[in-house]
Coordinates of C-alpha atoms in Angstrom, one line a residue:
X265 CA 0.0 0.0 0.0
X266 CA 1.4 3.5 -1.0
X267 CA 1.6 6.3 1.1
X268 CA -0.5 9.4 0.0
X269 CA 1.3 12.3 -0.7
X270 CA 0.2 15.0 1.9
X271 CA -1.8 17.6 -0.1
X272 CA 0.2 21.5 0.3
X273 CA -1.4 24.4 2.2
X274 CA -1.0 27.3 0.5
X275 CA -1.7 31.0 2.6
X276 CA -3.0 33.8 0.3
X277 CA -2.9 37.1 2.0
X278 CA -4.2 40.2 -0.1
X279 CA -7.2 42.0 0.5
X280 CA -7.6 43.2 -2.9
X281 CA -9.9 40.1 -4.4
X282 CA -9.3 40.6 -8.1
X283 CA -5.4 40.6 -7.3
X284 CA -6.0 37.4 -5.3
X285 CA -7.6 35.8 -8.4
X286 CA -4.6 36.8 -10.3
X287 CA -2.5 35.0 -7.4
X288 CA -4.9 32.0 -7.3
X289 CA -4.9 31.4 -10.8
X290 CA -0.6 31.6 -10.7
X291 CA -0.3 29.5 -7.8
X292 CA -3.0 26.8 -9.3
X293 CA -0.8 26.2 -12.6
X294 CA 2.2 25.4 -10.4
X295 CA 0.5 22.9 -7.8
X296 CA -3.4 22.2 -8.9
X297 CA -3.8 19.7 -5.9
X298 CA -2.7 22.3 -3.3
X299 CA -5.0 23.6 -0.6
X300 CA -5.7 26.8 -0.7
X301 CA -6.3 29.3 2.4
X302 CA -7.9 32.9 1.1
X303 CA -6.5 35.0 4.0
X304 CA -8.6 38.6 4.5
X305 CA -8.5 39.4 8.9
X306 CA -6.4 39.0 11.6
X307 CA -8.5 36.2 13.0
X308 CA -8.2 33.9 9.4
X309 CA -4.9 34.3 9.9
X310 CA -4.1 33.5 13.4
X311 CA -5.9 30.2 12.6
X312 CA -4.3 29.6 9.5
X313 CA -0.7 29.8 11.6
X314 CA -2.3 28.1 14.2
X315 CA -3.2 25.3 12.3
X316 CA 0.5 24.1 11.6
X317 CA 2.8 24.9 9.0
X318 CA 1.8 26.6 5.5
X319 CA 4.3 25.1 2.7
X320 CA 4.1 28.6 0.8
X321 CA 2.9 31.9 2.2
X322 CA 2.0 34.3 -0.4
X323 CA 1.2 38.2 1.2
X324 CA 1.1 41.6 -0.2
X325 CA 3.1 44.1 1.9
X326 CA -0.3 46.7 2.4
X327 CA -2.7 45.3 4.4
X328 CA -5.6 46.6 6.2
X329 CA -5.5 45.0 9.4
X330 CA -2.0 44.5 8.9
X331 CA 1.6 44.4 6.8
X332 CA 3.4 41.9 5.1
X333 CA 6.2 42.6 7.1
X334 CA 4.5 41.2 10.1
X335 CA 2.9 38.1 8.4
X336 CA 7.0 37.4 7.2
X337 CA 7.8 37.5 11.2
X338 CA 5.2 35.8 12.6
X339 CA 5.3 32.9 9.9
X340 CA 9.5 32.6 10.3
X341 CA 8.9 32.9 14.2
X342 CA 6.8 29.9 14.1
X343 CA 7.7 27.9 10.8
X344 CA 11.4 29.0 10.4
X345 CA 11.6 26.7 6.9
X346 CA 8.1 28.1 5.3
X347 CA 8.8 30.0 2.3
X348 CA 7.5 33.3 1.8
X349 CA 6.7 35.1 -1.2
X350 CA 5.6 38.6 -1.2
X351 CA 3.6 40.3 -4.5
X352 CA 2.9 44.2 -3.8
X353 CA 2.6 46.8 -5.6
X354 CA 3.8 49.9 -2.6
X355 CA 7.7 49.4 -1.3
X356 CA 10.7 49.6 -3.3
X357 CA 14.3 48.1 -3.5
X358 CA 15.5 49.3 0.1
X359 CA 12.3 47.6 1.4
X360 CA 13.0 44.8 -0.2
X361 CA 16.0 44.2 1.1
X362 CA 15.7 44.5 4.4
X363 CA 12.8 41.9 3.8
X364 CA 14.9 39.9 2.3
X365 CA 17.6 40.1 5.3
X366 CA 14.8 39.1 7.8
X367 CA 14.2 36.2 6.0
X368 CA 11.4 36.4 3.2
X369 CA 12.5 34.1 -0.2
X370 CA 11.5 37.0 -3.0
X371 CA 9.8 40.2 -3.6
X372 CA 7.6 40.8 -6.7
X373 CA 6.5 44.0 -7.9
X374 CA 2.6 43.6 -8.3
X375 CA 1.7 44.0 -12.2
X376 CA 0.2 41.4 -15.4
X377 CA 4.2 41.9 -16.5
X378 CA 5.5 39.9 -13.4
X379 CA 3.2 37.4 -12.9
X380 CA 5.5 35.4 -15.3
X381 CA 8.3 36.4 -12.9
X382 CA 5.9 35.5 -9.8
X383 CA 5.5 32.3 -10.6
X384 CA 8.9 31.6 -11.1
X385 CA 9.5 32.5 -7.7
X386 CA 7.1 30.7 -6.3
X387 CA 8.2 27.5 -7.9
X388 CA 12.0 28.3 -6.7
X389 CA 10.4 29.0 -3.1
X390 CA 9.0 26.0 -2.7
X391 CA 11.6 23.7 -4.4
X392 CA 14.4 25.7 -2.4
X393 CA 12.5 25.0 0.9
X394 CA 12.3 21.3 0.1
X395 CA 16.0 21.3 -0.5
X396 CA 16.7 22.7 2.7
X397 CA 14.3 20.4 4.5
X398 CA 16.2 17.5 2.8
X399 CA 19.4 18.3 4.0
X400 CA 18.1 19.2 7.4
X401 CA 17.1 15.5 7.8
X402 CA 20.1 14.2 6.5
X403 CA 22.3 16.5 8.7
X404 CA 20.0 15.2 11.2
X405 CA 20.9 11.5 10.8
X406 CA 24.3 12.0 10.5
X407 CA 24.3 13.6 13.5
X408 CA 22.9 10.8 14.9
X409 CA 24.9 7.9 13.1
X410 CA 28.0 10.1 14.3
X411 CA 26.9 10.2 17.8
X412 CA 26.1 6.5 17.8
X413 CA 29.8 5.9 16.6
X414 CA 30.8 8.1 19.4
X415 CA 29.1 5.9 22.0
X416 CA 30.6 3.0 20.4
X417 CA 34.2 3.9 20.0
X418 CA 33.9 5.4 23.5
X419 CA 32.7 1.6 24.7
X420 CA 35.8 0.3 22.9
X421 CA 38.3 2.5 24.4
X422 CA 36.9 1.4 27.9
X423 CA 37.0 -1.8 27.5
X424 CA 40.3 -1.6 25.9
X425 CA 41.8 0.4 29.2
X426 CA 40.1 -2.2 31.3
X427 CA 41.7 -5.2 29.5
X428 CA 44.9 -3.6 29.7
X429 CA 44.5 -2.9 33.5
X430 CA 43.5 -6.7 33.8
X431 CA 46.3 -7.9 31.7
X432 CA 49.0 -5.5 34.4
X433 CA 47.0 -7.5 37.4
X434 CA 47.5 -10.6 36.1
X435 CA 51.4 -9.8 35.6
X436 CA 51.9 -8.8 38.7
X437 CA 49.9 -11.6 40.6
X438 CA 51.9 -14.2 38.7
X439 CA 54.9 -12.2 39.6
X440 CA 54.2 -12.9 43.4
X441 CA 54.8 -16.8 42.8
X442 CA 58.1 -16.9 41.1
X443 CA 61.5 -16.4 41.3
X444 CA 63.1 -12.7 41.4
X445 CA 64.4 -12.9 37.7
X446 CA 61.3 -13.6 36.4
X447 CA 59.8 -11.1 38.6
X448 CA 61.0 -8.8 37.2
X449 CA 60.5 -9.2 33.8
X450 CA 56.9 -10.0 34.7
X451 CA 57.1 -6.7 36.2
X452 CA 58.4 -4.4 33.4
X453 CA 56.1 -6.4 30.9
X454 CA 53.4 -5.2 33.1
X455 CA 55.0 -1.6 33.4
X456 CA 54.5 -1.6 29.5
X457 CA 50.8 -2.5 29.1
X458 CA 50.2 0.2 32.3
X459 CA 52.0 2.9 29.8
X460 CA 49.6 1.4 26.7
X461 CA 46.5 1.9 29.4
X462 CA 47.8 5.2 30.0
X463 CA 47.1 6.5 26.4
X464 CA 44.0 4.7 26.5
X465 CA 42.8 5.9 29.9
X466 CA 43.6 9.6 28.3
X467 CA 41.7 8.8 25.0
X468 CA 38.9 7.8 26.9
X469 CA 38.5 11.2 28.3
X470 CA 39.3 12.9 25.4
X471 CA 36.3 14.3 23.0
X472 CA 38.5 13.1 20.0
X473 CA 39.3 9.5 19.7
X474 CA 42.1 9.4 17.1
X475 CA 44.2 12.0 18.7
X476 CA 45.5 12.1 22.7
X477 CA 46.4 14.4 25.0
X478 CA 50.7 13.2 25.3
X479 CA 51.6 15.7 28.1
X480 CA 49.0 14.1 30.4
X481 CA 50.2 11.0 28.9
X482 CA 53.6 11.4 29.5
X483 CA 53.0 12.6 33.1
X484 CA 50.8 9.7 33.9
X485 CA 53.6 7.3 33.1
X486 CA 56.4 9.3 34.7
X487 CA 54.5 10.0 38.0
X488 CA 53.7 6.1 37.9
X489 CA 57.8 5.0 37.9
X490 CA 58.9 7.7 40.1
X491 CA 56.5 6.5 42.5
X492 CA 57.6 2.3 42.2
X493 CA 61.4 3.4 42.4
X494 CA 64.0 4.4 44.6
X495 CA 61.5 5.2 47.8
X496 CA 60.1 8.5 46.7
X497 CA 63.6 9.9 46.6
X498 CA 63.3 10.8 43.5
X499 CA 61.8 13.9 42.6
X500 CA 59.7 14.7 39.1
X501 CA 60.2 17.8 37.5
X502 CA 57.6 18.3 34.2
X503 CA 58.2 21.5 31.6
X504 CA 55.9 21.5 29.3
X505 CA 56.1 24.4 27.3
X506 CA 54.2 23.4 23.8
X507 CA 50.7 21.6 23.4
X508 CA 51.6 18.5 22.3
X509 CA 48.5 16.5 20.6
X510 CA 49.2 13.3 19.0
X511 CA 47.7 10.8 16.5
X512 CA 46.8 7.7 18.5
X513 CA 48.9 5.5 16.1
X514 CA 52.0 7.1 17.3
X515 CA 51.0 8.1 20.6
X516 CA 50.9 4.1 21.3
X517 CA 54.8 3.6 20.5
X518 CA 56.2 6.5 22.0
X519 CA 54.6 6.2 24.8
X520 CA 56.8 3.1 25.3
X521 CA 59.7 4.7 24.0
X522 CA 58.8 7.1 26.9
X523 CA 58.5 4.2 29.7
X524 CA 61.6 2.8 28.8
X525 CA 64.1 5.9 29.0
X526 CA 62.5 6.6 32.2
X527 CA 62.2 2.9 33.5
X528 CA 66.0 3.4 32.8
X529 CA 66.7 6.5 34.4
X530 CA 64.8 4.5 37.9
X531 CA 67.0 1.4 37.2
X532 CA 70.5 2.4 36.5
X533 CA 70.9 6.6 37.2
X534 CA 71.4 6.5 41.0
X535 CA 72.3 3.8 43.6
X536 CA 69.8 2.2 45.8
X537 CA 67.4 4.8 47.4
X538 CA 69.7 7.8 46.5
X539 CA 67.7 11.0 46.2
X540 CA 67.6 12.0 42.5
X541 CA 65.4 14.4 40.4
X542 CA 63.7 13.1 36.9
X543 CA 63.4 16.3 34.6
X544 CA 60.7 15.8 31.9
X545 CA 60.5 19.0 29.0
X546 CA 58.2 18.7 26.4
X547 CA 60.1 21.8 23.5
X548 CA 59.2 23.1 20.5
X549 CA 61.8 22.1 18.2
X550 CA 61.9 23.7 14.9
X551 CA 57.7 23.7 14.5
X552 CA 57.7 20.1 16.3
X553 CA 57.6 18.8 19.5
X554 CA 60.6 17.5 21.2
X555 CA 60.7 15.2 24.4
X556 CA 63.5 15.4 26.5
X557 CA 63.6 13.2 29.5
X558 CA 66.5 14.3 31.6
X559 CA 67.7 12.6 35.2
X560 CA 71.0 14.0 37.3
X561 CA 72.5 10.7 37.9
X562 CA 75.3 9.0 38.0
X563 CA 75.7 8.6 33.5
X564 CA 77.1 6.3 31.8
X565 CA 80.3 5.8 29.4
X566 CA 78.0 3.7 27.3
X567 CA 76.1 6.2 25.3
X568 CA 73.2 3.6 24.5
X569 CA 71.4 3.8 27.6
X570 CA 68.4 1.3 27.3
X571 CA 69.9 -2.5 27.1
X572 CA 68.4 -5.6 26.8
X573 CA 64.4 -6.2 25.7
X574 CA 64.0 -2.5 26.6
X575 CA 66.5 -1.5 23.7
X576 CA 65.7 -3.9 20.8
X577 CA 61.5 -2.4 21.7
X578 CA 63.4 1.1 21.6
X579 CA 64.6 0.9 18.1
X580 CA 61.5 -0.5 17.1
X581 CA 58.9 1.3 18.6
X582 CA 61.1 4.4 17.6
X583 CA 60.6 4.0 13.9
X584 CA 56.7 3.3 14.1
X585 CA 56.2 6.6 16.3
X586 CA 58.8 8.3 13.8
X587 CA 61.0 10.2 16.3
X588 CA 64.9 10.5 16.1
X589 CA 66.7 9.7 19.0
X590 CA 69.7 11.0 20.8
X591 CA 70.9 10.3 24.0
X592 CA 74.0 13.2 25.9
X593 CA 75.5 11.2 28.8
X594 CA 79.1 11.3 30.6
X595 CA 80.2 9.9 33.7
X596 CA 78.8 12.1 37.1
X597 CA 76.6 14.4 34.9
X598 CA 73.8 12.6 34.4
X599 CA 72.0 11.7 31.3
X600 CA 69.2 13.2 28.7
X601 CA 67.5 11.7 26.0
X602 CA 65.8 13.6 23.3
X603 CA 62.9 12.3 21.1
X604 CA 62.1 14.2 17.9
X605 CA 58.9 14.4 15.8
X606 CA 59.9 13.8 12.4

């Protein structure tokens, strides 16, 4: 079974009645099923508006009991997307302009030469207000499918942060039943996914899903290490003097670039429980950001500071983030490594 298309009501406002046949007769060659509303008082029109919304208003600008410049307002005020038309014979181009800004489709002078012209407009009136209608409703549903995908990617990140969080508990309950080697390798492994959940954990309170906030990021791991190692006797300084937004794909491998430098710094920059301070500046550096992750320990004669499972990850996770590293380190004056957006 079809669905009937809804028959158009049409307002036509004139109190002249041999104009209005002229109107009638114009707006009847464009739509012949239309509905028709022959509008002459206030109180015909006040139940013509009140009735719902007109799909074409047609008013002269002189009118007895009122002026087209009132039937434009209270029609817009209450049926923003009605088109309005106005054929008048009194007014001129300033008039019609400052109709025009207040939101009325066209102006037609009133004579037998623009009728041709009049209906015209009232064809591009109507067809212009169906347009607009259209892409209202599709604005509308992507607006709707967007905030659906919203919800949805928002879900994922969560669950995501809480896996990650259950994959660290698991690491370091398991680590509580072996041997101290293994420890702690169970523990760094388990120091890793905590700096993956950290990225996630800031995603997730972001309002954009593909990009992350890497200062909070960066913070969140450092403030986590300083607090595992060395008794609180270390001390975390953080300069961060540039925003520093990041694509998710590389926030994800330099933050464990990140973790490792300063995992590091806890391990091998000061002896046992010695008070030490962990500097963290985030630079501009040429038009991009620069890390540099600074402690005042002991340094090292070695100038490739991360070793092991730590290093080999390094170099990798270095060229999928796309940063250029470069470590400064002497004996007694401590060490800095730099990471450069490239």
């Amino acid at each position: 079974m079809t669905k009937e298309k809804p028959t158009m009501r049409i307002l036509i406002i004139d109190d002249n009645p041999d104009d209005r046949k002229l109107e009638l007769r114009e707006v009847y060659a464009l739509f012949p099923d239309a509905q028709m509303l022959e509008i002459t008082n206030a109180d015909e029109f006040e139940a013509a508006v009140a009735a719902g919304p007109p799909d074409l208003v047609l008013t002269d600008l002189d009118l007895r009991w009122t002026n087209g410049r009132q039937v434009l307002l209270t029609v817009k005020g209450k049926y923003p997307a009605c088109p309005v038309v106005m054929f008048t014979g009194t007014g001129d181009e300033t008039i019609a302009v400052e109709l025009m800004k207040e939101g009325l489709d066209d102006y037609v002078v009133k004579s037998p030469r623009q009728l041709p012209r009049l209906r015209t407009s009232l064809k591009i009136a109507v067809e212009m207000a169906k347009s607009r209608a259209d892409l209202s409703d599709r604005e509308a549903h992507l607006a709707r499918a967007l905030a659906q995908q919203q919800v949805v990617v928002r879900e994922l990140h969560h669950r995501v942060k809480n896996n990650l969080q259950t994959v660290t508990s698991l690491l370091h309950l398991r680590g509580r039943t072996v041997d101290a080697t293994t420890r702690v390798h169970l523990d760094e492994i388990a120091g890793r996914m905590e700096a993956l959940g950290a990225v996630q954990a800031r995603i997730y309170q972001s309002a954009e899903f593909d990009r992350v906030d890497f200062c909070a990021t960066l913070e969140d791991i450092a403030a986590s290490l300083v607090k595992v190692y060395h008794g609180g006797q270390v001390s975390l300084i953080t300069n961060f003097k540039v925003r520093f937004v990041l694509e998710v794909a590389r926030a994800m491998p330099l933050s464990l670039i990140c973790y490792e430098v300063i995992l590091d710094a806890m391990k091998y920059a000061w002896s046992t429980n010695a008070p030490g301070t962990l500097t963290i500046d985030v630079v501009d550096s040429d038009g991009r950001p620069e890390v540099r992750i600074a402690d005042d320990g002991i340094g090292f004669v070695d100038h490739h500071v991360v070793k092991g499972m730590g290093g080999k990850l390094m170099r990798s996770m270095a060229e999928e983030a796309d940063v250029a590293v470069a470590t400064v380190t002497s004996p007694g004056t401590g060490t800095c490594v730099s990471l450069r957006l490239l």
